[in-house]
mmCIF file of N, CA and C in Angstrom:
data_model
loop_
_atom_site.group_PDB
_atom_site.id
_atom_site.type_symbol
_atom_site.label_atom_id
_atom_site.label_comp_id
_atom_site.label_asym_id
_atom_site.label_seq_id
_atom_site.Cartn_x
_atom_site.Cartn_y
_atom_site.Cartn_z
ATOM 1 N N MET N 1 0.848 -1.171 0.000
ATOM 2 C CA MET N 1 0.000 0.000 0.000
ATOM 3 C C MET N 1 0.900 1.241 0.000
ATOM 4 N N SER N 2 0.652 2.157 -0.927
ATOM 5 C CA SER N 2 1.471 3.367 -0.971
ATOM 6 C C SER N 2 1.027 4.344 0.109
ATOM 7 N N LYS N 3 1.974 5.111 0.583
ATOM 8 C CA LYS N 3 1.711 6.121 1.597
ATOM 9 C C LYS N 3 1.599 7.468 0.891
ATOM 10 N N HIS N 4 0.752 8.334 1.422
ATOM 11 C CA HIS N 4 0.565 9.648 0.833
ATOM 12 C C HIS N 4 0.782 10.740 1.854
ATOM 13 N N PHE N 5 1.181 11.876 1.375
ATOM 14 C CA PHE N 5 1.212 13.100 2.148
ATOM 15 C C PHE N 5 -0.016 13.863 1.684
ATOM 16 N N ILE N 6 -0.992 14.030 2.556
ATOM 17 C CA ILE N 6 -2.261 14.655 2.191
ATOM 18 C C ILE N 6 -2.272 16.085 2.700
ATOM 19 N N MET N 7 -2.408 17.031 1.798
ATOM 20 C CA MET N 7 -2.501 18.446 2.163
ATOM 21 C C MET N 7 -3.961 18.827 2.127
ATOM 22 N N PHE N 8 -4.496 19.187 3.252
ATOM 23 C CA PHE N 8 -5.913 19.487 3.356
ATOM 24 C C PHE N 8 -6.078 20.940 3.764
ATOM 25 N N GLU N 9 -6.651 21.731 2.905
ATOM 26 C CA GLU N 9 -6.921 23.137 3.194
ATOM 27 C C GLU N 9 -8.064 23.591 2.307
ATOM 28 N N HIS N 10 -8.691 24.652 2.703
ATOM 29 C CA HIS N 10 -9.801 25.163 1.915
ATOM 30 C C HIS N 10 -9.261 25.871 0.681
ATOM 31 N N GLN N 11 -9.631 25.340 -0.486
ATOM 32 C CA GLN N 11 -9.196 25.942 -1.752
ATOM 33 C C GLN N 11 -10.370 26.022 -2.720
ATOM 34 N N GLY N 12 -11.531 26.258 -2.214
ATOM 35 C CA GLY N 12 -12.697 26.305 -3.087
ATOM 36 C C GLY N 12 -13.346 24.935 -3.181
ATOM 37 N N ALA N 13 -13.890 24.608 -4.354
ATOM 38 C CA ALA N 13 -14.648 23.377 -4.519
ATOM 39 C C ALA N 13 -13.789 22.127 -4.339
ATOM 40 N N SER N 14 -12.539 22.175 -4.758
ATOM 41 C CA SER N 14 -11.661 21.019 -4.635
ATOM 42 C C SER N 14 -10.494 21.384 -3.741
ATOM 43 N N GLY N 15 -10.573 21.038 -2.458
ATOM 44 C CA GLY N 15 -9.559 21.480 -1.501
ATOM 45 C C GLY N 15 -8.595 20.410 -1.060
ATOM 46 N N ILE N 16 -8.612 19.214 -1.658
ATOM 47 C CA ILE N 16 -7.730 18.151 -1.214
ATOM 48 C C ILE N 16 -6.684 17.884 -2.285
ATOM 49 N N GLU N 17 -5.453 17.820 -1.856
ATOM 50 C CA GLU N 17 -4.346 17.517 -2.760
ATOM 51 C C GLU N 17 -3.485 16.451 -2.102
ATOM 52 N N THR N 18 -3.085 15.438 -2.850
ATOM 53 C CA THR N 18 -2.202 14.410 -2.309
ATOM 54 C C THR N 18 -0.962 14.303 -3.183
ATOM 55 N N THR N 19 0.138 13.969 -2.547
ATOM 56 C CA THR N 19 1.382 13.654 -3.241
ATOM 57 C C THR N 19 1.956 12.417 -2.567
ATOM 58 N N ASP N 20 2.954 11.805 -3.177
ATOM 59 C CA ASP N 20 3.594 10.660 -2.550
ATOM 60 C C ASP N 20 4.331 11.112 -1.292
ATOM 61 N N ALA N 21 4.259 10.276 -0.251
ATOM 62 C CA ALA N 21 4.974 10.564 0.994
ATOM 63 C C ALA N 21 6.479 10.448 0.745
ATOM 64 N N PRO N 22 7.286 11.185 1.507
ATOM 65 C CA PRO N 22 8.740 11.038 1.375
ATOM 66 C C PRO N 22 9.150 9.592 1.673
ATOM 67 N N GLU N 23 10.162 9.113 0.989
ATOM 68 C CA GLU N 23 10.680 7.761 1.214
ATOM 69 C C GLU N 23 11.663 7.776 2.382
ATOM 70 N N PHE N 24 11.789 6.625 3.070
ATOM 71 C CA PHE N 24 12.832 6.479 4.071
ATOM 72 C C PHE N 24 14.178 6.401 3.363
ATOM 73 N N THR N 25 15.181 7.047 3.901
ATOM 74 C CA THR N 25 16.540 6.970 3.378
ATOM 75 C C THR N 25 17.487 6.688 4.536
ATOM 76 N N SER N 26 18.638 6.086 4.232
ATOM 77 C CA SER N 26 19.636 5.844 5.273
ATOM 78 C C SER N 26 20.031 7.174 5.884
ATOM 79 N N HIS N 27 20.278 7.150 7.187
ATOM 80 C CA HIS N 27 20.525 8.389 7.908
ATOM 81 C C HIS N 27 22.000 8.558 8.239
ATOM 82 N N GLU N 28 22.631 9.540 7.622
ATOM 83 C CA GLU N 28 23.996 9.973 7.948
ATOM 84 C C GLU N 28 24.981 8.830 8.153
ATOM 85 N N ASN N 29 24.989 7.863 7.250
ATOM 86 C CA ASN N 29 25.917 6.736 7.360
ATOM 87 C C ASN N 29 25.801 6.014 8.691
ATOM 88 N N MET N 30 24.571 5.904 9.201
ATOM 89 C CA MET N 30 24.301 5.230 10.467
ATOM 90 C C MET N 30 23.609 3.905 10.146
ATOM 91 N N PRO N 31 24.337 2.790 10.087
ATOM 92 C CA PRO N 31 23.710 1.507 9.770
ATOM 93 C C PRO N 31 22.529 1.198 10.698
ATOM 94 N N GLY N 32 21.407 0.812 10.080
ATOM 95 C CA GLY N 32 20.214 0.465 10.828
ATOM 96 C C GLY N 32 19.269 1.622 11.084
ATOM 97 N N TRP N 33 19.675 2.834 10.759
ATOM 98 C CA TRP N 33 18.848 4.028 10.960
ATOM 99 C C TRP N 33 18.364 4.534 9.609
ATOM 100 N N LYS N 34 17.052 4.706 9.482
ATOM 101 C CA LYS N 34 16.474 5.323 8.296
ATOM 102 C C LYS N 34 15.623 6.496 8.752
ATOM 103 N N ALA N 35 15.520 7.492 7.901
ATOM 104 C CA ALA N 35 14.768 8.688 8.273
ATOM 105 C C ALA N 35 14.013 9.227 7.070
ATOM 106 N N ARG N 36 12.978 9.971 7.371
ATOM 107 C CA ARG N 36 12.293 10.769 6.355
ATOM 108 C C ARG N 36 11.719 11.977 7.076
ATOM 109 N N ALA N 37 11.480 13.032 6.303
ATOM 110 C CA ALA N 37 11.026 14.277 6.906
ATOM 111 C C ALA N 37 10.071 14.991 5.960
ATOM 112 N N VAL N 38 9.213 15.800 6.561
ATOM 113 C CA VAL N 38 8.316 16.652 5.794
ATOM 114 C C VAL N 38 8.155 17.949 6.578
ATOM 115 N N GLU N 39 8.029 19.043 5.847
ATOM 116 C CA GLU N 39 7.809 20.347 6.468
ATOM 117 C C GLU N 39 6.631 21.008 5.786
ATOM 118 N N ASP N 40 5.640 21.424 6.593
ATOM 119 C CA ASP N 40 4.476 22.107 6.065
ATOM 120 C C ASP N 40 3.699 22.703 7.239
ATOM 121 N N ALA N 41 2.878 23.673 6.975
ATOM 122 C CA ALA N 41 1.994 24.294 7.969
ATOM 123 C C ALA N 41 2.757 24.785 9.194
ATOM 124 N N GLY N 42 4.014 25.206 9.001
ATOM 125 C CA GLY N 42 4.807 25.737 10.103
ATOM 126 C C GLY N 42 5.377 24.682 11.035
ATOM 127 N N ILE N 43 5.328 23.406 10.633
ATOM 128 C CA ILE N 43 5.818 22.304 11.466
ATOM 129 C C ILE N 43 6.797 21.465 10.654
ATOM 130 N N PHE N 44 7.858 21.023 11.308
ATOM 131 C CA PHE N 44 8.822 20.102 10.710
ATOM 132 C C PHE N 44 8.678 18.775 11.432
ATOM 133 N N MET N 45 8.418 17.688 10.688
ATOM 134 C CA MET N 45 8.291 16.358 11.272
ATOM 135 C C MET N 45 9.369 15.464 10.699
ATOM 136 N N PHE N 46 10.015 14.758 11.604
ATOM 137 C CA PHE N 46 11.109 13.863 11.263
ATOM 138 C C PHE N 46 10.729 12.489 11.794
ATOM 139 N N GLN N 47 10.926 11.447 11.011
ATOM 140 C CA GLN N 47 10.536 10.103 11.418
ATOM 141 C C GLN N 47 11.743 9.176 11.319
ATOM 142 N N PHE N 48 12.099 8.528 12.435
ATOM 143 C CA PHE N 48 13.159 7.528 12.463
ATOM 144 C C PHE N 48 12.548 6.138 12.404
ATOM 145 N N GLU N 49 13.116 5.281 11.583
ATOM 146 C CA GLU N 49 12.833 3.845 11.586
ATOM 147 C C GLU N 49 14.162 3.190 11.933
ATOM 148 N N ILE N 50 14.204 2.487 13.078
ATOM 149 C CA ILE N 50 15.471 1.970 13.597
ATOM 150 C C ILE N 50 15.392 0.449 13.694
ATOM 151 N N GLU N 51 16.320 -0.223 13.054
ATOM 152 C CA GLU N 51 16.352 -1.686 13.036
ATOM 153 C C GLU N 51 16.967 -2.231 14.325
ATOM 154 N N PRO N 52 16.584 -3.457 14.711
ATOM 155 C CA PRO N 52 17.266 -4.111 15.833
ATOM 156 C C PRO N 52 18.755 -4.229 15.510
ATOM 157 N N GLY N 53 19.611 -3.999 16.472
ATOM 158 C CA GLY N 53 21.050 -4.092 16.251
ATOM 159 C C GLY N 53 21.653 -2.880 15.558
ATOM 160 N N ALA N 54 20.871 -1.825 15.357
ATOM 161 C CA ALA N 54 21.405 -0.601 14.731
ATOM 162 C C ALA N 54 22.517 -0.026 15.600
ATOM 163 N N VAL N 55 23.454 0.657 14.969
ATOM 164 C CA VAL N 55 24.526 1.291 15.726
ATOM 165 C C VAL N 55 23.933 2.350 16.668
ATOM 166 N N GLU N 56 24.648 2.632 17.725
ATOM 167 C CA GLU N 56 24.209 3.666 18.666
ATOM 168 C C GLU N 56 24.336 5.039 18.011
ATOM 169 N N TYR N 57 23.284 5.851 18.139
ATOM 170 C CA TYR N 57 23.333 7.226 17.643
ATOM 171 C C TYR N 57 24.104 8.016 18.689
ATOM 172 N N PRO N 58 25.265 8.583 18.345
ATOM 173 C CA PRO N 58 26.122 9.204 19.352
ATOM 174 C C PRO N 58 25.505 10.457 19.981
ATOM 175 N N ILE N 59 26.060 10.831 21.099
ATOM 176 C CA ILE N 59 25.630 12.040 21.807
ATOM 177 C C ILE N 59 25.773 13.232 20.866
ATOM 178 N N HIS N 60 24.725 14.054 20.799
ATOM 179 C CA HIS N 60 24.707 15.236 19.937
ATOM 180 C C HIS N 60 23.732 16.242 20.539
ATOM 181 N N THR N 61 23.695 17.429 19.992
ATOM 182 C CA THR N 61 22.774 18.472 20.444
ATOM 183 C C THR N 61 22.102 19.112 19.236
ATOM 184 N N SER N 62 21.053 19.876 19.521
ATOM 185 C CA SER N 62 20.374 20.670 18.514
ATOM 186 C C SER N 62 20.099 22.032 19.131
ATOM 187 N N ASP N 63 20.133 23.063 18.314
ATOM 188 C CA ASP N 63 19.852 24.414 18.802
ATOM 189 C C ASP N 63 18.369 24.627 19.075
ATOM 190 N N GLU N 64 17.545 23.617 18.745
ATOM 191 C CA GLU N 64 16.095 23.785 18.825
ATOM 192 C C GLU N 64 15.468 22.796 19.802
ATOM 193 N N ALA N 65 14.256 23.128 20.265
ATOM 194 C CA ALA N 65 13.471 22.215 21.089
ATOM 195 C C ALA N 65 12.728 21.243 20.178
ATOM 196 N N TRP N 66 12.575 19.997 20.618
ATOM 197 C CA TRP N 66 11.903 18.957 19.862
ATOM 198 C C TRP N 66 10.929 18.220 20.769
ATOM 199 N N LEU N 67 9.915 17.618 20.176
ATOM 200 C CA LEU N 67 8.992 16.729 20.865
ATOM 201 C C LEU N 67 8.956 15.433 20.074
ATOM 202 N N ALA N 68 9.145 14.300 20.757
ATOM 203 C CA ALA N 68 9.168 13.000 20.088
ATOM 204 C C ALA N 68 8.071 12.099 20.646
ATOM 205 N N PHE N 69 7.587 11.187 19.795
ATOM 206 C CA PHE N 69 6.633 10.165 20.193
ATOM 207 C C PHE N 69 7.161 8.826 19.705
ATOM 208 N N VAL N 70 7.247 7.857 20.607
ATOM 209 C CA VAL N 70 7.695 6.515 20.255
ATOM 210 C C VAL N 70 6.467 5.725 19.807
ATOM 211 N N ALA N 71 6.317 5.544 18.495
ATOM 212 C CA ALA N 71 5.152 4.850 17.941
ATOM 213 C C ALA N 71 5.263 3.340 18.125
ATOM 214 N N SER N 72 6.473 2.800 18.053
ATOM 215 C CA SER N 72 6.678 1.370 18.278
ATOM 216 C C SER N 72 8.118 1.135 18.689
ATOM 217 N N GLY N 73 8.348 -0.009 19.329
ATOM 218 C CA GLY N 73 9.694 -0.395 19.724
ATOM 219 C C GLY N 73 10.081 0.120 21.100
ATOM 220 N N HIS N 74 11.379 -0.022 21.394
ATOM 221 C CA HIS N 74 11.921 0.409 22.682
ATOM 222 C C HIS N 74 13.429 0.562 22.558
ATOM 223 N N GLY N 75 14.037 1.183 23.548
ATOM 224 C CA GLY N 75 15.479 1.362 23.563
ATOM 225 C C GLY N 75 15.879 2.201 24.747
ATOM 226 N N THR N 76 17.059 2.805 24.660
ATOM 227 C CA THR N 76 17.582 3.652 25.730
ATOM 228 C C THR N 76 17.952 5.002 25.159
ATOM 229 N N LEU N 77 17.501 6.046 25.824
ATOM 230 C CA LEU N 77 17.869 7.422 25.496
ATOM 231 C C LEU N 77 18.931 7.834 26.501
ATOM 232 N N TYR N 78 20.086 8.265 26.004
ATOM 233 C CA TYR N 78 21.187 8.640 26.874
ATOM 234 C C TYR N 78 21.318 10.157 26.959
ATOM 235 N N ALA N 79 21.668 10.633 28.155
ATOM 236 C CA ALA N 79 22.050 12.030 28.352
ATOM 237 C C ALA N 79 23.551 12.133 28.118
ATOM 238 N N GLY N 80 24.019 13.358 27.963
ATOM 239 C CA GLY N 80 25.437 13.567 27.752
ATOM 240 C C GLY N 80 25.904 14.830 28.433
ATOM 241 N N ASP N 81 27.209 15.046 28.400
ATOM 242 C CA ASP N 81 27.762 16.266 28.988
ATOM 243 C C ASP N 81 28.212 17.217 27.876
ATOM 244 N N ALA N 82 28.791 18.336 28.258
ATOM 245 C CA ALA N 82 29.185 19.358 27.290
ATOM 246 C C ALA N 82 30.225 18.846 26.290
ATOM 247 N N GLU N 83 31.002 17.819 26.664
ATOM 248 C CA GLU N 83 32.005 17.240 25.764
ATOM 249 C C GLU N 83 31.443 16.089 24.945
ATOM 250 N N GLU N 84 30.123 15.910 24.985
ATOM 251 C CA GLU N 84 29.413 14.872 24.248
ATOM 252 C C GLU N 84 29.807 13.457 24.690
ATOM 253 N N ASN N 85 30.114 13.300 25.991
ATOM 254 C CA ASN N 85 30.311 11.993 26.593
ATOM 255 C C ASN N 85 28.974 11.492 27.124
ATOM 256 N N ARG N 86 28.720 10.203 26.975
ATOM 257 C CA ARG N 86 27.480 9.618 27.479
ATOM 258 C C ARG N 86 27.515 9.603 29.005
ATOM 259 N N THR N 87 26.393 9.966 29.630
ATOM 260 C CA THR N 87 26.286 9.924 31.087
ATOM 261 C C THR N 87 25.191 8.919 31.456
ATOM 262 N N GLU N 88 24.041 9.366 31.920
ATOM 263 C CA GLU N 88 22.980 8.457 32.347
ATOM 264 C C GLU N 88 22.042 8.110 31.196
ATOM 265 N N GLY N 89 21.247 7.055 31.400
ATOM 266 C CA GLY N 89 20.291 6.646 30.376
ATOM 267 C C GLY N 89 18.940 6.340 30.985
ATOM 268 N N VAL N 90 17.914 6.405 30.142
ATOM 269 C CA VAL N 90 16.559 6.064 30.554
ATOM 270 C C VAL N 90 15.927 5.239 29.429
ATOM 271 N N ARG N 91 15.192 4.186 29.806
ATOM 272 C CA ARG N 91 14.538 3.342 28.816
ATOM 273 C C ARG N 91 13.314 4.052 28.246
ATOM 274 N N TYR N 92 13.065 3.877 26.961
ATOM 275 C CA TYR N 92 11.835 4.369 26.341
ATOM 276 C C TYR N 92 11.128 3.191 25.692
ATOM 277 N N GLN N 93 9.817 3.331 25.508
ATOM 278 C CA GLN N 93 9.026 2.270 24.892
ATOM 279 C C GLN N 93 7.869 2.882 24.121
ATOM 280 N N ALA N 94 7.197 2.055 23.337
ATOM 281 C CA ALA N 94 6.056 2.510 22.542
ATOM 282 C C ALA N 94 5.056 3.231 23.436
ATOM 283 N N GLY N 95 4.574 4.384 22.950
ATOM 284 C CA GLY N 95 3.609 5.196 23.685
ATOM 285 C C GLY N 95 4.238 6.320 24.483
ATOM 286 N N ASP N 96 5.569 6.315 24.633
ATOM 287 C CA ASP N 96 6.246 7.372 25.393
ATOM 288 C C ASP N 96 6.386 8.644 24.569
ATOM 289 N N PHE N 97 6.295 9.790 25.244
ATOM 290 C CA PHE N 97 6.641 11.084 24.680
ATOM 291 C C PHE N 97 7.984 11.488 25.256
ATOM 292 N N ILE N 98 8.824 12.130 24.451
ATOM 293 C CA ILE N 98 10.146 12.586 24.885
ATOM 294 C C ILE N 98 10.300 14.026 24.426
ATOM 295 N N THR N 99 10.766 14.901 25.306
ATOM 296 C CA THR N 99 11.018 16.283 24.906
ATOM 297 C C THR N 99 12.505 16.595 25.047
ATOM 298 N N PHE N 100 12.980 17.454 24.182
ATOM 299 C CA PHE N 100 14.358 17.925 24.212
ATOM 300 C C PHE N 100 14.340 19.442 24.238
ATOM 301 N N LYS N 101 14.937 20.037 25.242
ATOM 302 C CA LYS N 101 15.119 21.485 25.237
ATOM 303 C C LYS N 101 16.317 21.795 24.344
ATOM 304 N N PRO N 102 16.439 23.036 23.857
ATOM 305 C CA PRO N 102 17.587 23.374 23.017
ATOM 306 C C PRO N 102 18.913 23.050 23.707
ATOM 307 N N ASN N 103 19.867 22.598 22.920
ATOM 308 C CA ASN N 103 21.236 22.329 23.368
ATOM 309 C C ASN N 103 21.336 21.269 24.458
ATOM 310 N N THR N 104 20.436 20.286 24.432
ATOM 311 C CA THR N 104 20.468 19.182 25.392
ATOM 312 C C THR N 104 21.230 18.012 24.774
ATOM 313 N N PRO N 105 22.404 17.656 25.312
ATOM 314 C CA PRO N 105 23.147 16.512 24.772
ATOM 315 C C PRO N 105 22.366 15.213 24.996
ATOM 316 N N HIS N 106 22.221 14.415 23.925
ATOM 317 C CA HIS N 106 21.485 13.155 24.013
ATOM 318 C C HIS N 106 21.924 12.214 22.898
ATOM 319 N N GLY N 107 21.695 10.925 23.097
ATOM 320 C CA GLY N 107 21.981 9.899 22.104
ATOM 321 C C GLY N 107 20.983 8.764 22.262
ATOM 322 N N TRP N 108 20.939 7.858 21.283
ATOM 323 C CA TRP N 108 19.944 6.787 21.240
ATOM 324 C C TRP N 108 20.609 5.433 21.060
ATOM 325 N N LEU N 109 20.043 4.406 21.703
ATOM 326 C CA LEU N 109 20.418 3.019 21.440
ATOM 327 C C LEU N 109 19.129 2.226 21.333
ATOM 328 N N ASN N 110 18.870 1.664 20.162
ATOM 329 C CA ASN N 110 17.628 0.915 19.943
ATOM 330 C C ASN N 110 17.675 -0.427 20.658
ATOM 331 N N GLY N 111 16.484 -0.944 20.963
ATOM 332 C CA GLY N 111 16.354 -2.256 21.595
ATOM 333 C C GLY N 111 16.398 -3.372 20.565
ATOM 334 N N ASN N 112 15.813 -4.529 20.907
ATOM 335 C CA ASN N 112 15.913 -5.724 20.074
ATOM 336 C C ASN N 112 14.741 -5.907 19.112
ATOM 337 N N GLU N 113 13.999 -4.842 18.847
ATOM 338 C CA GLU N 113 12.944 -4.872 17.831
ATOM 339 C C GLU N 113 12.958 -3.551 17.071
ATOM 340 N N LYS N 114 12.315 -3.539 15.899
ATOM 341 C CA LYS N 114 12.274 -2.315 15.104
ATOM 342 C C LYS N 114 11.520 -1.230 15.877
ATOM 343 N N SER N 115 12.052 -0.009 15.859
ATOM 344 C CA SER N 115 11.398 1.133 16.499
ATOM 345 C C SER N 115 11.006 2.151 15.444
ATOM 346 N N LEU N 116 9.939 2.863 15.725
ATOM 347 C CA LEU N 116 9.495 3.976 14.892
ATOM 348 C C LEU N 116 9.282 5.155 15.823
ATOM 349 N N ILE N 117 10.021 6.229 15.599
ATOM 350 C CA ILE N 117 9.950 7.419 16.450
ATOM 351 C C ILE N 117 9.637 8.626 15.593
ATOM 352 N N LEU N 118 8.618 9.386 15.976
ATOM 353 C CA LEU N 118 8.218 10.605 15.283
ATOM 354 C C LEU N 118 8.720 11.796 16.099
ATOM 355 N N ILE N 119 9.361 12.743 15.439
ATOM 356 C CA ILE N 119 9.932 13.908 16.126
ATOM 357 C C ILE N 119 9.438 15.156 15.416
ATOM 358 N N VAL N 120 8.932 16.135 16.168
ATOM 359 C CA VAL N 120 8.406 17.369 15.577
ATOM 360 C C VAL N 120 9.002 18.592 16.255
ATOM 361 N N LYS N 121 9.014 19.686 15.509
ATOM 362 C CA LYS N 121 9.435 20.993 16.010
ATOM 363 C C LYS N 121 8.802 22.051 15.123
ATOM 364 N N PRO N 122 8.743 23.276 15.611
ATOM 365 C CA PRO N 122 8.280 24.359 14.721
ATOM 366 C C PRO N 122 9.247 24.499 13.544
ATOM 367 N N ALA N 123 8.725 24.794 12.375
ATOM 368 C CA ALA N 123 9.579 24.936 11.173
ATOM 369 C C ALA N 123 10.348 26.233 11.223
#
């Protein structure tokens, strides 16, 4: 079944437009990590698909705040320090919400099943 990106807005008699959804692509030479993204309506959405046994996503930061939802799977979210060293970790699982304030060092390690994580921020 093909996936669609549906743009719904009032445009007169025919207000629905669909296009093909973005495809998953390998993420930054990270084996086992695939990503796709879409930006519209002032929101940027990023979707990770992570295979069991995927390499650990190293500690990193972003200048922006993010909100994530774990749609399926489980793993460990690690905190880090200013030198991007891993410190403590917390387990995440399907149904969890995760927030990141700007410049928060963090990294990911997937569990033993495929995970799907949706991440959003203002565009």
